[in-house]
Short mmCIF file of C-alpha atoms in Angstrom, two decimals:
data_model
loop_
_atom_site.label_atom_id
_atom_site.label_comp_id
_atom_site.label_asym_id
_atom_site.label_seq_id
_atom_site.Cartn_x
_atom_site.Cartn_y
_atom_site.Cartn_z
CA UNK O 17 -7.00 26.87 -2.60
CA UNK O 18 -7.18 23.49 -1.40
CA UNK O 19 -3.22 22.28 0.08
CA UNK O 20 -3.82 18.67 0.34
CA UNK O 21 -4.43 19.33 -3.20
CA UNK O 22 -1.28 20.58 -4.34
CA UNK O 23 0.27 18.19 -2.43
CA UNK O 24 -1.31 14.35 -3.73
CA UNK O 25 -1.92 15.06 -7.20
CA UNK O 26 1.86 14.36 -8.16
CA UNK O 27 1.11 10.86 -6.74
CA UNK O 28 -0.84 9.27 -9.05
CA UNK O 29 -3.36 11.43 -10.88
CA UNK O 30 -0.28 13.75 -12.25
CA UNK O 31 2.18 11.52 -11.27
CA UNK O 32 4.84 13.16 -13.26
CA UNK O 33 6.11 10.45 -14.96
CA UNK O 34 3.98 8.09 -15.26
CA UNK O 35 1.16 10.53 -16.39
CA UNK O 36 2.91 12.89 -17.51
CA UNK O 37 5.79 11.45 -19.81
CA UNK O 38 8.16 13.58 -18.90
CA UNK O 39 12.08 12.50 -17.03
CA UNK O 40 12.67 10.01 -19.21
CA UNK O 41 16.05 10.04 -19.08
CA UNK O 42 16.75 9.50 -16.42
CA UNK O 43 13.30 7.52 -15.01
CA UNK O 44 15.26 4.25 -17.74
CA UNK O 45 18.45 4.94 -17.19
CA UNK O 46 19.44 5.22 -13.36
CA UNK O 47 16.42 2.66 -12.55
CA UNK O 48 18.80 -0.45 -12.80
CA UNK O 49 18.64 -0.11 -9.01
CA UNK O 50 17.19 0.84 -6.31
CA UNK O 51 19.17 2.99 -4.09
CA UNK O 52 19.63 4.97 -7.17
CA UNK O 53 15.93 5.61 -7.98
CA UNK O 54 15.51 6.75 -4.56
CA UNK O 55 18.76 8.87 -4.83
CA UNK O 56 17.69 10.42 -7.78
CA UNK O 57 14.61 11.02 -6.74
CA UNK O 58 15.52 12.91 -3.57
CA UNK O 59 17.90 14.97 -4.96
CA UNK O 60 15.46 15.98 -7.53
CA UNK O 61 12.73 17.34 -5.00
CA UNK O 62 15.04 19.22 -3.34
CA UNK O 63 15.60 20.64 -6.62
CA UNK O 64 11.70 21.56 -7.20
CA UNK O 65 10.93 22.59 -2.96
CA UNK O 66 14.27 25.25 -3.62
CA UNK O 67 13.34 26.24 -7.05
CA UNK O 68 10.12 26.65 -6.96
CA UNK O 69 10.30 28.64 -3.88
CA UNK O 70 12.73 30.83 -5.18
CA UNK O 71 10.51 31.51 -8.02
CA UNK O 72 7.60 32.06 -6.31
CA UNK O 73 8.86 34.81 -4.05
CA UNK O 74 10.51 36.21 -7.14
CA UNK O 75 7.31 35.96 -9.64
CA UNK O 76 7.04 39.45 -9.54
CA UNK O 77 10.74 40.62 -9.75
CA UNK O 78 11.95 38.53 -12.95
CA UNK O 79 11.38 40.49 -16.67
CA UNK O 80 8.98 38.65 -18.88
CA UNK O 81 11.58 38.84 -21.30
CA UNK O 82 14.18 37.13 -19.77
CA UNK O 83 12.48 35.05 -17.74
CA UNK O 84 13.23 30.96 -19.01
CA UNK O 85 17.18 31.94 -18.59
CA UNK O 86 16.00 33.75 -15.04
CA UNK O 87 14.58 29.97 -14.02
CA UNK O 88 17.70 27.92 -14.88
CA UNK O 89 19.97 29.82 -12.99
CA UNK O 90 17.56 29.56 -10.28
CA UNK O 91 17.54 25.58 -10.94
CA UNK O 92 21.91 25.24 -11.70
CA UNK O 93 22.48 26.65 -8.50
CA UNK O 94 19.82 24.74 -6.31
CA UNK O 95 21.74 21.50 -8.07
CA UNK O 96 24.91 22.68 -7.62
CA UNK O 97 24.05 22.77 -4.24
CA UNK O 98 23.35 19.34 -3.46
CA UNK O 99 25.65 17.70 -6.63
CA UNK O 100 28.41 18.94 -3.44
CA UNK O 101 26.40 17.08 -0.80
CA UNK O 102 26.33 13.77 -2.59
CA UNK O 103 29.66 14.62 -2.84
CA UNK O 104 30.41 14.98 0.27
CA UNK O 105 28.40 12.44 1.99
CA UNK O 106 27.52 9.86 -0.72
CA UNK O 107 29.53 9.94 -2.67
CA UNK O 108 29.40 6.41 -4.26
CA UNK O 109 25.41 7.05 -5.53
CA UNK O 110 26.97 10.51 -6.43
CA UNK O 111 29.38 8.67 -8.37
CA UNK O 112 26.66 5.90 -9.45
CA UNK O 113 24.44 8.62 -11.30
CA UNK O 114 27.57 10.57 -12.45
CA UNK O 115 25.70 12.80 -15.54
CA UNK O 116 22.71 12.71 -15.05
CA UNK O 117 23.09 14.67 -11.24
CA UNK O 118 23.97 16.99 -13.69
CA UNK O 119 20.78 17.10 -16.05
CA UNK O 120 18.33 17.97 -13.20
CA UNK O 121 18.69 21.41 -14.63
CA UNK O 122 17.45 20.79 -17.46
CA UNK O 123 14.40 18.60 -16.50
CA UNK O 124 11.19 18.85 -17.60
CA UNK O 125 9.53 18.33 -14.96
CA UNK O 126 11.32 21.48 -13.03
CA UNK O 127 11.05 23.67 -15.50
CA UNK O 128 7.67 22.62 -15.65
CA UNK O 129 6.64 23.25 -12.69
CA UNK O 130 7.85 26.07 -12.80
CA UNK O 131 6.43 27.70 -15.47
CA UNK O 132 3.01 26.49 -14.62
CA UNK O 133 3.32 26.68 -11.15
CA UNK O 134 5.21 28.04 -9.01
CA UNK O 135 5.77 31.77 -11.10
CA UNK O 136 1.65 31.85 -10.86
CA UNK O 137 1.08 31.07 -7.60
CA UNK O 138 2.27 32.06 -3.71
CA UNK O 139 4.84 30.72 -1.97
CA UNK O 140 3.18 27.89 0.14
CA UNK O 141 1.38 26.21 -2.87
CA UNK O 142 4.82 26.28 -4.53
CA UNK O 143 6.22 24.30 -2.31
CA UNK O 144 3.45 22.30 -1.85
CA UNK O 145 3.50 21.78 -5.77
CA UNK O 146 7.02 21.29 -5.66
CA UNK O 147 6.68 18.76 -2.85
CA UNK O 148 4.09 16.20 -3.72
CA UNK O 149 6.07 16.07 -7.88
CA UNK O 150 8.83 15.67 -6.57
CA UNK O 151 7.35 12.52 -3.88
CA UNK O 152 5.64 10.91 -7.57
CA UNK O 153 8.86 11.18 -8.80
CA UNK O 154 11.16 9.46 -6.27
CA UNK O 155 7.95 6.48 -5.18
CA UNK O 156 8.10 6.23 -9.74
CA UNK O 157 11.49 5.37 -10.43
CA UNK O 158 12.00 4.08 -6.52
CA UNK O 159 9.65 1.58 -7.24
CA UNK O 160 10.79 1.39 -11.28
CA UNK O 161 14.45 0.16 -9.90
CA UNK O 162 13.23 -1.89 -6.91
CA UNK O 163 11.37 -4.41 -10.13
CA UNK O 164 14.49 -3.93 -11.91
CA UNK O 165 17.01 -4.65 -9.01
CA UNK O 166 15.42 -7.64 -8.06
CA UNK O 167 14.43 -9.26 -11.19
CA UNK O 168 18.11 -8.53 -12.71
CA UNK O 169 20.39 -9.06 -9.77
CA UNK O 170 18.22 -10.80 -7.42
CA UNK O 171 18.99 -8.37 -4.01
CA UNK O 172 17.40 -5.12 -3.33
CA UNK O 173 18.52 -1.51 -2.17
CA UNK O 174 21.81 -4.40 -2.60
CA UNK O 175 20.38 -7.00 0.14
CA UNK O 176 20.54 -10.27 -1.57
CA UNK O 177 16.67 -11.60 -1.54
CA UNK O 178 16.98 -15.08 0.31
CA UNK O 179 14.78 -17.81 -1.44
CA UNK O 180 15.05 -19.15 -5.20
CA UNK O 181 14.99 -15.66 -7.31
CA UNK O 182 16.79 -16.26 -10.62
CA UNK O 183 18.70 -13.44 -11.58
CA UNK O 184 17.66 -12.55 -15.27
CA UNK O 185 19.89 -9.99 -16.73
CA UNK O 186 17.27 -8.43 -19.19
CA UNK O 187 15.47 -6.49 -16.33
CA UNK O 188 18.52 -4.49 -16.12
CA UNK O 189 18.81 -3.25 -19.07
CA UNK O 190 17.87 -1.00 -21.26
CA UNK O 191 15.91 -3.27 -23.46
CA UNK O 192 13.67 -4.06 -19.29
CA UNK O 193 13.34 -0.47 -18.16
CA UNK O 194 10.97 0.48 -20.76
CA UNK O 195 9.10 -2.96 -20.45
CA UNK O 196 8.87 -2.17 -16.78
CA UNK O 197 7.76 1.16 -17.77
CA UNK O 198 5.22 0.05 -19.77
CA UNK O 199 3.77 -2.09 -17.35
CA UNK O 200 4.15 0.07 -14.63
CA UNK O 201 2.48 3.08 -16.68
CA UNK O 202 -0.32 0.44 -16.99
CA UNK O 203 -1.24 0.24 -13.71
CA UNK O 204 -1.14 3.34 -12.62
CA UNK O 205 -3.84 4.99 -15.33
CA UNK O 206 -5.82 1.22 -14.19
CA UNK O 207 -5.49 2.49 -10.13
CA UNK O 208 -6.95 6.49 -11.75
CA UNK O 209 -9.43 4.73 -14.44
CA UNK O 210 -7.31 6.89 -16.73
CA UNK O 211 -8.42 5.71 -20.32
CA UNK O 212 -7.02 5.33 -23.29
CA UNK O 213 -7.73 8.94 -26.35
CA UNK O 214 -10.15 7.52 -28.79
CA UNK O 215 -9.26 7.34 -32.18
CA UNK O 216 -11.13 9.78 -34.18
CA UNK O 217 -12.65 8.52 -37.22
CA UNK O 218 -15.15 10.86 -39.96
CA UNK O 219 -17.30 11.58 -36.71
CA UNK O 220 -15.38 12.08 -33.99
CA UNK O 221 -12.88 14.26 -35.98
CA UNK O 222 -12.80 18.41 -35.85
CA UNK O 223 -13.68 19.11 -39.88
CA UNK O 224 -15.93 16.69 -40.61
CA UNK O 225 -19.23 19.37 -41.68
CA UNK O 226 -16.08 20.84 -43.93
CA UNK O 227 -15.35 18.07 -45.50
CA UNK O 228 -18.90 16.68 -46.31
CA UNK O 229 -19.77 19.43 -47.42
CA UNK O 230 -16.29 19.82 -50.00
CA UNK O 231 -17.09 16.56 -51.29
CA UNK O 232 -20.89 17.42 -51.77
CA UNK O 233 -19.16 20.58 -54.42
CA UNK O 234 -16.88 17.62 -55.75
CA UNK O 235 -19.83 15.01 -56.43
CA UNK O 236 -22.19 17.99 -57.66
#
């Protein structure tokens, strides 16, 4: 197993947000500022690494019949820990993220990596997988937050930018979030040389043969 591949796959090729289209709620809700995107990304990364570590260690102990509740309990434990830490050391960021910090518990990215990777692999690959996916998520949110804050407020990480940037409120509104998300997804797909799925006509339909046979029967 290539450890470097397990780490770097989450940045572009299998980016959970821009390729997997997971975690859309926090992606659109908290990225009105770059600092919020960075904070949410780092908090999610912490939970990803911690939950992947524990789930990988217990992969042969957790019964299959109750694995999902066990995963949620493990993830919720790390979410509670990061909430306590952020509330104590960065209260302003804690308040800005609000309920979306608690909702990390049911984030599809974390549950997906637990089910698809951590419960099937050893500890080190699971940690690298969580770190890579978390880094990809963090970069996505920070990039979106930077674009929206610069264009929508004329600041970056709360710092006024020099020059004649005229803030456009549209970019810090929900519609602006969808617009920026679409542009960033298109850019990542261009970089990754990912092609859109081909449309299925009669030639590409898996049921083409049976449809042709049925048509011939009707005509006869």
